[in-house]
XYZ file of C-alpha atoms in Angstrom:
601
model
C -35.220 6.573 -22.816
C -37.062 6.986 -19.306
C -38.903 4.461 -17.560
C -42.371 5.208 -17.232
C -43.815 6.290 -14.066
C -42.508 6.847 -10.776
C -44.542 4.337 -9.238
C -43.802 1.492 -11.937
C -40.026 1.545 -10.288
C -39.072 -0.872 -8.188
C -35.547 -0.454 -6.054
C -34.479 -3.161 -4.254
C -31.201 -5.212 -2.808
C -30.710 -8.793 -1.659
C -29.401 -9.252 1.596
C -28.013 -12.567 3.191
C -25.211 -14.513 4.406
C -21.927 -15.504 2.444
C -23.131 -19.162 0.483
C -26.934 -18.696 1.515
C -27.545 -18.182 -2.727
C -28.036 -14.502 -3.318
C -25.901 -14.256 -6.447
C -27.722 -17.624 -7.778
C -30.838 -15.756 -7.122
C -29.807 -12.829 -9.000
C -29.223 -14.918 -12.006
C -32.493 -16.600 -11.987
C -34.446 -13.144 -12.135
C -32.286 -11.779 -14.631
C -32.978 -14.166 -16.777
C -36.518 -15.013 -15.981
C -37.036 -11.085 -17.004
C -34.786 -11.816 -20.600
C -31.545 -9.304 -19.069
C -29.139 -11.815 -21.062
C -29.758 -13.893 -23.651
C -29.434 -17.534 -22.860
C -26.753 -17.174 -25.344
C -24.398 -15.079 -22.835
C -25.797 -16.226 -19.489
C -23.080 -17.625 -16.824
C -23.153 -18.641 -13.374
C -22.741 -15.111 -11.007
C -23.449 -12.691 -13.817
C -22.812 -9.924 -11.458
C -19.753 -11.308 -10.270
C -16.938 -10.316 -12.744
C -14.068 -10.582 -10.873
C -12.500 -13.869 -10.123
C -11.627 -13.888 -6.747
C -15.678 -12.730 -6.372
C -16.406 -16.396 -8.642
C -13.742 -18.489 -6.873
C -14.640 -17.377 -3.614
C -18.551 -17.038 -4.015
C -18.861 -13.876 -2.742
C -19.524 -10.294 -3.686
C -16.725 -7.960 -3.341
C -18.396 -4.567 -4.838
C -21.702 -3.777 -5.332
C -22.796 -4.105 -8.895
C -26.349 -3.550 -10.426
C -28.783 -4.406 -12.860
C -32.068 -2.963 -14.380
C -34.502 -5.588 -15.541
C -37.977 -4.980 -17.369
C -40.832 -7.579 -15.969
C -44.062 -7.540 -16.937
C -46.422 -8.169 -14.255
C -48.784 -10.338 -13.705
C -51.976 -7.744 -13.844
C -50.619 -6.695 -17.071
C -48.820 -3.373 -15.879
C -44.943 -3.366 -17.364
C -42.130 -2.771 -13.910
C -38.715 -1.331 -14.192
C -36.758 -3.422 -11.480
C -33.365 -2.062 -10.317
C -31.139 -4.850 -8.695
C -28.681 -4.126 -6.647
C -26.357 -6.391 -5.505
C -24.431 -5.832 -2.322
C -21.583 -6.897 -0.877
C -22.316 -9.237 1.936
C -19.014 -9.387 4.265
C -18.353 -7.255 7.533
C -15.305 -5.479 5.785
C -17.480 -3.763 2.954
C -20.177 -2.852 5.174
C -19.855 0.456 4.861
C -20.735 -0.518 0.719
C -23.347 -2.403 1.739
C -25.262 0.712 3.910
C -24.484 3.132 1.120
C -26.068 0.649 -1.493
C -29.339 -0.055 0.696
C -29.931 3.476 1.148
C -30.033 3.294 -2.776
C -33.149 1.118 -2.324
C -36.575 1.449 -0.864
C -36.329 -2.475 0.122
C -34.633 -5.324 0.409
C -35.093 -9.565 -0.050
C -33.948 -11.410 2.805
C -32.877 -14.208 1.274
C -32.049 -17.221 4.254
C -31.079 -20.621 3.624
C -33.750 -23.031 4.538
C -31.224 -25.961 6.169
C -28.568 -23.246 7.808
C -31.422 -20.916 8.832
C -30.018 -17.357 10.580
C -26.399 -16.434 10.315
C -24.732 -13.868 11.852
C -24.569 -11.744 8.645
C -27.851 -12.020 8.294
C -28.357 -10.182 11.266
C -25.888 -7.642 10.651
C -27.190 -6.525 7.035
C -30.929 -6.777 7.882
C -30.510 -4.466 10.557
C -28.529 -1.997 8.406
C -31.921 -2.540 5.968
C -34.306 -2.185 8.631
C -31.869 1.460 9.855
C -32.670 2.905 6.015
C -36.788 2.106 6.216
C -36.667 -0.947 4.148
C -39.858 -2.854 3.325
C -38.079 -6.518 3.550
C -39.453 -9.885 2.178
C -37.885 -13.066 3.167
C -37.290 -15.683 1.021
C -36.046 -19.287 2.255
C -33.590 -20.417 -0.237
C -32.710 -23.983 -0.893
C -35.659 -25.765 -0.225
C -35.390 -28.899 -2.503
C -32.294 -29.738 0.062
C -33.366 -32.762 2.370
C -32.045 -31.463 5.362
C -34.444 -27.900 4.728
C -36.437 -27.327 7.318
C -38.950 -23.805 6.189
C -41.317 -24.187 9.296
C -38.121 -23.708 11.677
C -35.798 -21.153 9.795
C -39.252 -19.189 9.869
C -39.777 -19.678 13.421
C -35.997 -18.106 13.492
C -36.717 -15.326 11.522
C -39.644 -14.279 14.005
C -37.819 -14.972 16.796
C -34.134 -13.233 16.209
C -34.820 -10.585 13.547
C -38.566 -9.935 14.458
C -39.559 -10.083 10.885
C -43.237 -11.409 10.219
C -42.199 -14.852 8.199
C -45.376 -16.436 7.744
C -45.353 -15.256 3.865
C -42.177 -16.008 3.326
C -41.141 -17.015 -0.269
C -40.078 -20.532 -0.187
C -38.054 -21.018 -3.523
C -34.983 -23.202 -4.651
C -33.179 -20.347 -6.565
C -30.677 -23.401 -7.944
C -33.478 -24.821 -9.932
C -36.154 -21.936 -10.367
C -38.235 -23.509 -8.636
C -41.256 -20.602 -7.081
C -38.354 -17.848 -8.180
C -41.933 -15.762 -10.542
C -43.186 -15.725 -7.120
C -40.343 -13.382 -5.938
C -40.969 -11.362 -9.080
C -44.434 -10.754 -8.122
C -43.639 -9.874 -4.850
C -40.712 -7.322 -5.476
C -43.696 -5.469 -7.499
C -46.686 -5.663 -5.362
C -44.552 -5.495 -1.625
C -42.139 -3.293 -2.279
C -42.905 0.261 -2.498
C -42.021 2.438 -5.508
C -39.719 5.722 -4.990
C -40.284 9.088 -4.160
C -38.949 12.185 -5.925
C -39.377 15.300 -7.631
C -38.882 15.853 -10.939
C -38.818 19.706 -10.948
C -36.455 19.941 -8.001
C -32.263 20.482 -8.380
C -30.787 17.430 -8.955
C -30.064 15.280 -5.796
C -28.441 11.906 -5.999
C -26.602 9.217 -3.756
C -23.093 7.997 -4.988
C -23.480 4.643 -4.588
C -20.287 3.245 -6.155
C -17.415 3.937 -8.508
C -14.659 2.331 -10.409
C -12.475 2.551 -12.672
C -12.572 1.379 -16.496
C -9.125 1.817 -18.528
C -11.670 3.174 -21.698
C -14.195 5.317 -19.838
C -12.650 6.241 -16.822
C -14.432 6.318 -13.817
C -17.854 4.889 -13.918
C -20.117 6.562 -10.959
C -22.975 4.901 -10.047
C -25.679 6.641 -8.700
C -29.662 6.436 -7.412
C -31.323 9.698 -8.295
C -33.755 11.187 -5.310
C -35.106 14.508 -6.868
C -34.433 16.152 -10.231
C -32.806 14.743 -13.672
C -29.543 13.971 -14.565
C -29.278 14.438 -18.271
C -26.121 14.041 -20.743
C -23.857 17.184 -21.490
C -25.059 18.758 -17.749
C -22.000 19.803 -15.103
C -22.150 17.927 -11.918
C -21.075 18.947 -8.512
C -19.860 16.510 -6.173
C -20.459 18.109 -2.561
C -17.921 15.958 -0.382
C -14.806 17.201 -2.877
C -16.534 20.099 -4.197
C -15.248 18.904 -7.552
C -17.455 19.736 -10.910
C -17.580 17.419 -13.698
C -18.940 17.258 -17.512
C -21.252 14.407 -17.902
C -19.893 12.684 -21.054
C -22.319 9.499 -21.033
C -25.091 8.998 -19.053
C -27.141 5.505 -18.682
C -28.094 1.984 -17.155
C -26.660 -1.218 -16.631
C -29.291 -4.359 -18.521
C -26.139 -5.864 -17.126
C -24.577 -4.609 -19.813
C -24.332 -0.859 -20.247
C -26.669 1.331 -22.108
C -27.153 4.793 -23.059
C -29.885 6.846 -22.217
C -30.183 10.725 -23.122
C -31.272 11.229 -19.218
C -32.740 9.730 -15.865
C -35.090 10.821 -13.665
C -36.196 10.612 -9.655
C -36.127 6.853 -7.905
C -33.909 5.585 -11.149
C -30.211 3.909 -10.871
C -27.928 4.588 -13.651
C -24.129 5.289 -14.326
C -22.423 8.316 -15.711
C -18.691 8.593 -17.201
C -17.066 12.367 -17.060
C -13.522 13.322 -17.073
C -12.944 12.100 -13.746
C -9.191 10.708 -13.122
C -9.158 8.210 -9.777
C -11.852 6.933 -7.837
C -10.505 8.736 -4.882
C -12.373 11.618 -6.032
C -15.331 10.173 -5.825
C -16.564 8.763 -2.405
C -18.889 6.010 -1.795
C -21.869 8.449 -0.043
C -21.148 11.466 -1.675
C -23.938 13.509 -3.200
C -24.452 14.315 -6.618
C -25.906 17.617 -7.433
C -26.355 20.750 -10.179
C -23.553 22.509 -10.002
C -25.040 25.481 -11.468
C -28.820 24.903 -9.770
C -27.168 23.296 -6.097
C -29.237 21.650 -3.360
C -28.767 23.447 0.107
C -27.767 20.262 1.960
C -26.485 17.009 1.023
C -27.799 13.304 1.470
C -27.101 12.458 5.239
C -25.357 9.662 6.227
C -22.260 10.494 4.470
C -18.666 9.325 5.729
C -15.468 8.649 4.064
C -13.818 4.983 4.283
C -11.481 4.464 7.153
C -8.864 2.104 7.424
C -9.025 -0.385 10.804
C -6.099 -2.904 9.902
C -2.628 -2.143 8.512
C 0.142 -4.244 7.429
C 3.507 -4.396 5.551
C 3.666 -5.919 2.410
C 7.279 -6.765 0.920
C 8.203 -8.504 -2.313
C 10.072 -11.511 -1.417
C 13.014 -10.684 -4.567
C 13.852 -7.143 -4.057
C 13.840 -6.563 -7.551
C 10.244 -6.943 -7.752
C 9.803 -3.319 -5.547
C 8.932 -1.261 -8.401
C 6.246 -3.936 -9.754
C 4.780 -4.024 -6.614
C 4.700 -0.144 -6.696
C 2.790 -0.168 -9.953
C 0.439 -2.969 -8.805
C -0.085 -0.643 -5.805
C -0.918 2.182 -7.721
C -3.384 0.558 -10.017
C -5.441 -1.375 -7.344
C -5.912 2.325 -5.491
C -7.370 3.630 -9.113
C -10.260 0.489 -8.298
C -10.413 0.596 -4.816
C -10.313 4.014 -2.751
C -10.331 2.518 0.862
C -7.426 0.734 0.303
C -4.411 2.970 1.441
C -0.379 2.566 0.944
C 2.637 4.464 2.025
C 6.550 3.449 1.183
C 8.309 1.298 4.161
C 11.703 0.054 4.535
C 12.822 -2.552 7.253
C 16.399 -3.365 7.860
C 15.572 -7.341 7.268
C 12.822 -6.738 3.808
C 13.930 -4.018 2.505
C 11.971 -1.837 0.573
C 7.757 -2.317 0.778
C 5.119 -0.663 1.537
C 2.625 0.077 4.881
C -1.226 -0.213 3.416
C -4.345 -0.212 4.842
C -7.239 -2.430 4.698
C -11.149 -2.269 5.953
C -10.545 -5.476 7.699
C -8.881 -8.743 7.265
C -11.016 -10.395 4.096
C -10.167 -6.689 2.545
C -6.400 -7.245 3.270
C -6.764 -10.854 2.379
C -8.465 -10.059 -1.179
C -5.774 -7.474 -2.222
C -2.596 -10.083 -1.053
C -4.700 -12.313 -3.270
C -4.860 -10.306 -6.349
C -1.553 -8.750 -6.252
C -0.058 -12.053 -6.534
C -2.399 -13.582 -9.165
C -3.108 -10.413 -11.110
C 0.424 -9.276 -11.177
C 2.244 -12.559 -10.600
C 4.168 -11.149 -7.095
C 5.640 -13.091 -4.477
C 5.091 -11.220 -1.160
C 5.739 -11.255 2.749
C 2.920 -9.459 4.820
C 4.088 -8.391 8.636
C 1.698 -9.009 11.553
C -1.560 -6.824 11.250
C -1.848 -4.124 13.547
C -4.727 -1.486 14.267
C -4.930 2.410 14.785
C -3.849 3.022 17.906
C -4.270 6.281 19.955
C -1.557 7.656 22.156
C -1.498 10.324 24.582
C 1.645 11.943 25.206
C 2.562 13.360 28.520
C 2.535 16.943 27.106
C -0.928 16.678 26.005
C -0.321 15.809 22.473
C -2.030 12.998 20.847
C -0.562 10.464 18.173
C -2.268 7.681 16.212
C 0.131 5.305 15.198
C -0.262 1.764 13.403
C 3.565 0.846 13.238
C 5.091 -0.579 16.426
C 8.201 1.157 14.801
C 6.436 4.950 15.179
C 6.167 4.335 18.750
C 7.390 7.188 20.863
C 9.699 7.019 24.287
C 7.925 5.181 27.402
C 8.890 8.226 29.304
C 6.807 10.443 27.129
C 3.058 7.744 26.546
C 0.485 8.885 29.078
C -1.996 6.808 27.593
C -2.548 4.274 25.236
C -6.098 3.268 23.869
C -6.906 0.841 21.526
C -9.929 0.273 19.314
C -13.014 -2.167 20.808
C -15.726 -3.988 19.111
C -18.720 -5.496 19.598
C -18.875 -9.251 17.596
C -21.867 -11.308 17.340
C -21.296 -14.945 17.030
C -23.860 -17.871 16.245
C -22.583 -21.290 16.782
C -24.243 -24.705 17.524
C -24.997 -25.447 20.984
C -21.879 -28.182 21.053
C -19.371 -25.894 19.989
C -20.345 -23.094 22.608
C -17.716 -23.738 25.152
C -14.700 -23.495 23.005
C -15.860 -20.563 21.399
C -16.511 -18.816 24.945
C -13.362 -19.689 25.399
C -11.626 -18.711 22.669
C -13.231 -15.180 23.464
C -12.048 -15.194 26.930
C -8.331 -15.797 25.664
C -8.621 -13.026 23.787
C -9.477 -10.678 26.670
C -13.238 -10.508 25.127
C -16.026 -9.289 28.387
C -19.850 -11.473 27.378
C -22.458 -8.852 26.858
C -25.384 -11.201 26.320
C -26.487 -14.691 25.442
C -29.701 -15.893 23.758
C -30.130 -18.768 22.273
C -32.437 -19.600 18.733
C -33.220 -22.916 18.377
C -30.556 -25.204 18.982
C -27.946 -22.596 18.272
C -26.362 -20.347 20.359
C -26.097 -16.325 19.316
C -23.047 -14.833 21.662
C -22.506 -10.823 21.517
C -19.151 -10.336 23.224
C -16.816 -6.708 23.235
C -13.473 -7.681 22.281
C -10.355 -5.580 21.358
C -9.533 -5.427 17.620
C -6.280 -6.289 17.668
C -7.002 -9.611 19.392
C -9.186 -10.207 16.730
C -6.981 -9.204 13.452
C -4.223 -11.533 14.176
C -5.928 -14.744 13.468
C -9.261 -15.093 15.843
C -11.428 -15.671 12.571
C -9.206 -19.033 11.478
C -9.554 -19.577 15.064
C -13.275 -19.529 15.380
C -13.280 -21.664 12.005
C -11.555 -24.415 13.742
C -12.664 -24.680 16.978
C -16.358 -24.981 15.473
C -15.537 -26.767 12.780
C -16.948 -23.951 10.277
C -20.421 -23.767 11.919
C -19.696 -20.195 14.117
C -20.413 -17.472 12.112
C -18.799 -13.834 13.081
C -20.060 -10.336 12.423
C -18.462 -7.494 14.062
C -18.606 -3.532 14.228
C -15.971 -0.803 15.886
C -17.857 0.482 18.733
C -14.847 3.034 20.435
C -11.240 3.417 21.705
C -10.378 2.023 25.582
C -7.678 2.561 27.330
C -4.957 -0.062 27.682
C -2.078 -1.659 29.234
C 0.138 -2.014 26.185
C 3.623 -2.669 25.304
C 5.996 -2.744 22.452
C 7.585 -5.561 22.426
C 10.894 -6.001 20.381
C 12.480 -9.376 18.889
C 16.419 -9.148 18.887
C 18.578 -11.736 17.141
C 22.466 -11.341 18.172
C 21.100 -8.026 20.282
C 20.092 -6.463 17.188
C 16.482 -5.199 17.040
C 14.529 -6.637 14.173
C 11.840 -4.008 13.380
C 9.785 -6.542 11.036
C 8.798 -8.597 14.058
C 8.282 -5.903 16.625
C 4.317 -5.337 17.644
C 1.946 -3.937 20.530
C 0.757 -6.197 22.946
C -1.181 -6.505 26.204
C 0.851 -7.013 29.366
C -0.580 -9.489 30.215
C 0.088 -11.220 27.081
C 3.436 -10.132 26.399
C 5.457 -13.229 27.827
C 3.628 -15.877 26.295
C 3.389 -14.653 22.713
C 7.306 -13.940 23.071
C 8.142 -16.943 24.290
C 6.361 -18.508 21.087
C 8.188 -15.994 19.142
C 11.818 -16.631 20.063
C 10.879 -20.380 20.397
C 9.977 -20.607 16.365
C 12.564 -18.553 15.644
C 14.984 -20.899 17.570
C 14.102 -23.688 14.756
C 13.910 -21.309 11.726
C 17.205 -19.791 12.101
C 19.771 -22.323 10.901
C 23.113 -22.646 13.218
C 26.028 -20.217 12.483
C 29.374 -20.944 13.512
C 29.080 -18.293 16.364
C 26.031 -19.059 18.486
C 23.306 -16.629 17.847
C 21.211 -15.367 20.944
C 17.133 -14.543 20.213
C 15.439 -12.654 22.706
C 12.059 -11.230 23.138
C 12.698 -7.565 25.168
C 9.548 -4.933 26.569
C 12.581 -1.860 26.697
C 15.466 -3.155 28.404
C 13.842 -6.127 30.313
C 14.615 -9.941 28.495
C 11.178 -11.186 28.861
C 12.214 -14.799 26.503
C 15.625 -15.816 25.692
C 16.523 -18.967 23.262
C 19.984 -19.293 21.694
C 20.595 -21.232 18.360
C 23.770 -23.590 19.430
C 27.262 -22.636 16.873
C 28.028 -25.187 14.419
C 31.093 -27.046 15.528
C 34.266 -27.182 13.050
C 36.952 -29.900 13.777
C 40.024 -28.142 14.258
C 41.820 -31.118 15.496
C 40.996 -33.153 12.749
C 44.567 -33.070 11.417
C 45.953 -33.608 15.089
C 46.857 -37.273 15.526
C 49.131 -38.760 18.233
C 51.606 -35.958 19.955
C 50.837 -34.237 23.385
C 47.375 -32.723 24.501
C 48.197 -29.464 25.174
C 48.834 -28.788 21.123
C 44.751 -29.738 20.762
C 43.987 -27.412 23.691
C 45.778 -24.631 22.173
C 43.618 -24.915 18.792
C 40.362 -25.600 20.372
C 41.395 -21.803 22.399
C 41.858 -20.181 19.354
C 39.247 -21.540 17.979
C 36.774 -20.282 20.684
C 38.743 -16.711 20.446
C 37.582 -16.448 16.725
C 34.008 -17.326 17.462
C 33.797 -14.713 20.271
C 35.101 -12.277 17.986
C 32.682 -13.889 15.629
C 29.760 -13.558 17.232
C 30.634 -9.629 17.857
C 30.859 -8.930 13.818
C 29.478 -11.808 12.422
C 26.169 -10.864 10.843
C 22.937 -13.259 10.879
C 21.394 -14.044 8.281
C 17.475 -14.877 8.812
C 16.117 -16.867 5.488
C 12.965 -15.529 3.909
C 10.918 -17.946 5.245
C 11.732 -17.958 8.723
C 10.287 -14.666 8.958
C 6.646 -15.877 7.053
C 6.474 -18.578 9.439
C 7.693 -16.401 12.203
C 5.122 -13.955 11.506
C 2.333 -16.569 11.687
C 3.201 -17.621 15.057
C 0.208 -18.779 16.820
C -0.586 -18.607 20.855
């Protein structure tokens, strides 16, 4: 089963902003072009995962091959591809346009431009993409087409005077989008006769198949039974099945240049096969590989801790099989003198970190406890050596630091005009420097540098607030900076708890200690010693609070008689606390430290 000719393929993605419909629009052609029977057709059919339903948005990239019939009469093989749309899977998202020769920019006709928007059409516009908009959600009163177009000229630079206007919710103008994915979009180039050359656009794993590759093919055939070379691991593989997704999957014998299809092999864990990679002959080898091509990397790390001990070796499992799904998520074992046994994992930012808390607790039922977030940080040690670290714990001596840098990025915010202030502000707190400030209509599009680890803690719930949900925030590493950073330590009863210790600015040291030992101050319940919490940078107290001692009645059975008797009890009494206080050992509940931990200043 091939598709006919090259030019009869269309490859194409839909880009847009988290809510602005591109999943509902996916539906609509699928089933306009008969992919799924009425019979099995659901809302998101290429969302399978629930978090992806519950949430509405798309966590990996999944794809679809439709057959549409044109309206001059010629039959179209359509490949959908539909792409993640958050600034943690970006990296997904630039692998999966390159897949495609272009793209529909689908924009919500009342919301107009978002700052993901901008993000992902630029990434379209970097890989050559021919890119039709399409205003979604037009039967909505407050739409307004003639102004989101006017936006679309006027921040992306997109001619929008043919843009689709459609109301993917009720079909409304959706054939219209069909006809112009076949007569605006160009078809694919390749060569058949030339060693196989293909983009790995996505893996994952299957507990029947193993893992399922998915891949665009740019020159050559891929056929059933060949051996495959992947040139990023040097690995070779049997092809055991090779075929396409109509969304569900189908065999085919082979596939040839500008088609998207899957293969299965006796390939173990996803880690061995990279998002990027390329796929070639690995007896008939191409000379170079696609370009473009660079592994995941991790930006934001935390601990995660089962609340019951017991629960360690669940959590391990869980772990393990999440990493078979998802190869940029990274763990190593941890253990902390207050939770125990965990582990220290990384994440491609905080929805990424946010997804996996999520789905170890509901798919595995476990209750955790995640420590502050913390970046890669890059330290130069006096003797030349450098370090990254990402655990306050791993850092070395004062004495030996030279220099500390820490990651920057540059965000790009669009709020409405009202909200513009706090959001400046906000940005200032968190040491951000303005680069530039335009406005589009009446909203407000702010690109600011900022230093990631201002931003992990919790400057997107932050933004949220103080605009009441309107901002939207799209960000991207731009490189390290040196820093004036400090590790400061949290010490209950002058012993160093490691869970709470982080890196901070200087200049923001004080305050967010103060906060620190303040909440702790009415988490920690009294003991009858009293219990001294203290924020330290090294040996300097920077914020002291101290939890008063519970007070026994040791005169109680003292009535009547002479004063000195109470005196002498209420001595001894203060005696035994001292020595108390110098062996007594603290107990912190549970969920001091969660609340603790989300401290906000």
């Amino acid at each position: 089963m091939t598709s006919g000719p090259i030019n009869n393929i269309r490859n194409f993605s839909i880009i847009a902003h988290i809510d602005h419909g591109k999943s509902t629009l996916a539906d609509r052609l699928i089933q306009l072009t008969g992919a799924v029977s009425e019979r099995d057709m659901v809302e998101q059919v290429l969302d399978s995962m629930e978090i992806e339903r519950e949430r509405g948005i798309t966590i990996k990239a999944q794809t679809v091959r439709l057959d549409y019939r044109a309206r001059d009469g010629r039959d179209y093989v359509l490949n959908l591809i539909d792409t993640p749309g958050h600034v943690d899977f970006a990296y997904e998202v630039n692998r999966s346009l390159a897949a495609c020769e272009g793209s529909l920019l689908v924009v919500d006709a009342s919301q107009g431009v978002e700052a993901q928007t901008l993000a992902n059409v630029y990434q379209a516009i970097d890989n050559n993409h021919e890119i039709v908009p399409v205003l979604n959600k037009i039967d909505l009163p407050a739409a307004e087409p003639d102004k989101v177009k006017q936006q679309i000229e006027d921040v992306i630079g997109l001619d929008a005077s043919n843009a689709i206007e459609i109301s993917a919710k009720t079909g409304l103008n959706v054939p219209d989008v069909l006809e112009a994915i076949v007569t605006r979009l160009p078809p694919p180039q390749g060569d058949p006769a030339a060693p196989l050359k293909a983009l790995l656009v996505d893996s994952w794993y299957d507990a029947y198949l193993g893992v399922i590759v998915l891949f665009r093919i740019v020159d050559g055939a891929l056929k059933k039974g060949m051996r495959i070379r992947l040139m990023g691991t040097r690995a070779a593989y049997d092809v055991d099945r090779v075929g396409v997704f109509r969304p569900k999957m189908q065999e085919a014998e082979m596939l040839g240049p500008g088609e998207i299809g899957f293969l299965t092999g006796s390939i173990k864990e996803v880690a061995d096969t990279r998002v990027g990679d390329t796929i070639t002959d690995d007896r008939k080898p191409v000379a170079e590989p696609l370009e473009g091509f660079r592994p995941a990397v991790p930006v934001v790390f935390c601990g995660l801790f089962p609340v019951d001990a017991a629960q360690f070796e669940t959590l391990r499992a869980a772990m393990g099989r999440l990493r078979l799904n998802d190869a940029s998520f990274t763990y190593e074992m941890e253990t902390s003198a207050a939770l125990g046994f965990g582990f220290r994992c990384g994440f491609l930012g905080l929805l990424h970190l946010e997804i996996i808390q999520e789905r170890l607790a509901r798919e595995f039922d476990l209750d955790l406890i995640a420590t502050a977030p913390s970046v890669i940080y890059r330290i130069r040690l006096t003797s030349g050596q450098e370090l990254e670290i990402h655990n306050p714990v791993d850092m070395p001596d004062v004495v030996k630091i030279g220099e500390i840098q820490e990651p920057w990025i540059e965000a790009t915010i669009l709020t409405p005009d009202e909200y513009l202030g706090s959001v400046l502000k906000l940005c200032q707190d968190r040491r951000g420097v303005q680069k530039e400030l335009t406005y589009v209509g009446n909203r407000a599009m702010v690109k600011y540098e900022l230093p990631l680890n201002e931003v992990v803690f919790d400057f997107y719930d932050r933004l949220k607030s103080v605009s009441k949900g309107y901002a939207s925030f799209d960000y991207h590493l731009t490189e390290y900076r040196p820093a004036d950073l400090v590790k400061m330590s949290i010490l209950v009863n002058a012993e160093p708890v490691d869970a709470l210790s982080m890196l901070v600015h200087r200049t923001r040291a004080e305050s967010r200690g103060r906060a620190m030992v303040e909440k702790l101050k009415e988490l920690i319940p009294p003991h009858l010693f009293q219990i001294p919490i203290q924020a330290a940078i090294g040996a300097k107290i920077i914020a002291r609070e101290t939890v008063r001692a519970l007070r026994k009645d040791v005169t109680a059975k003292c009535y009547g008689g002479d004063i000195t008797r109470k005196r002498k009890l209420l001595e001894k009494q203060k005696e035994g606390k001292k020595r108390m206080r110098q062996f007594g050992k603290v107990e912190i509940p549970q969920e001091a430290f969660i609340a603790a931990l989300k401290v906000d200043v």
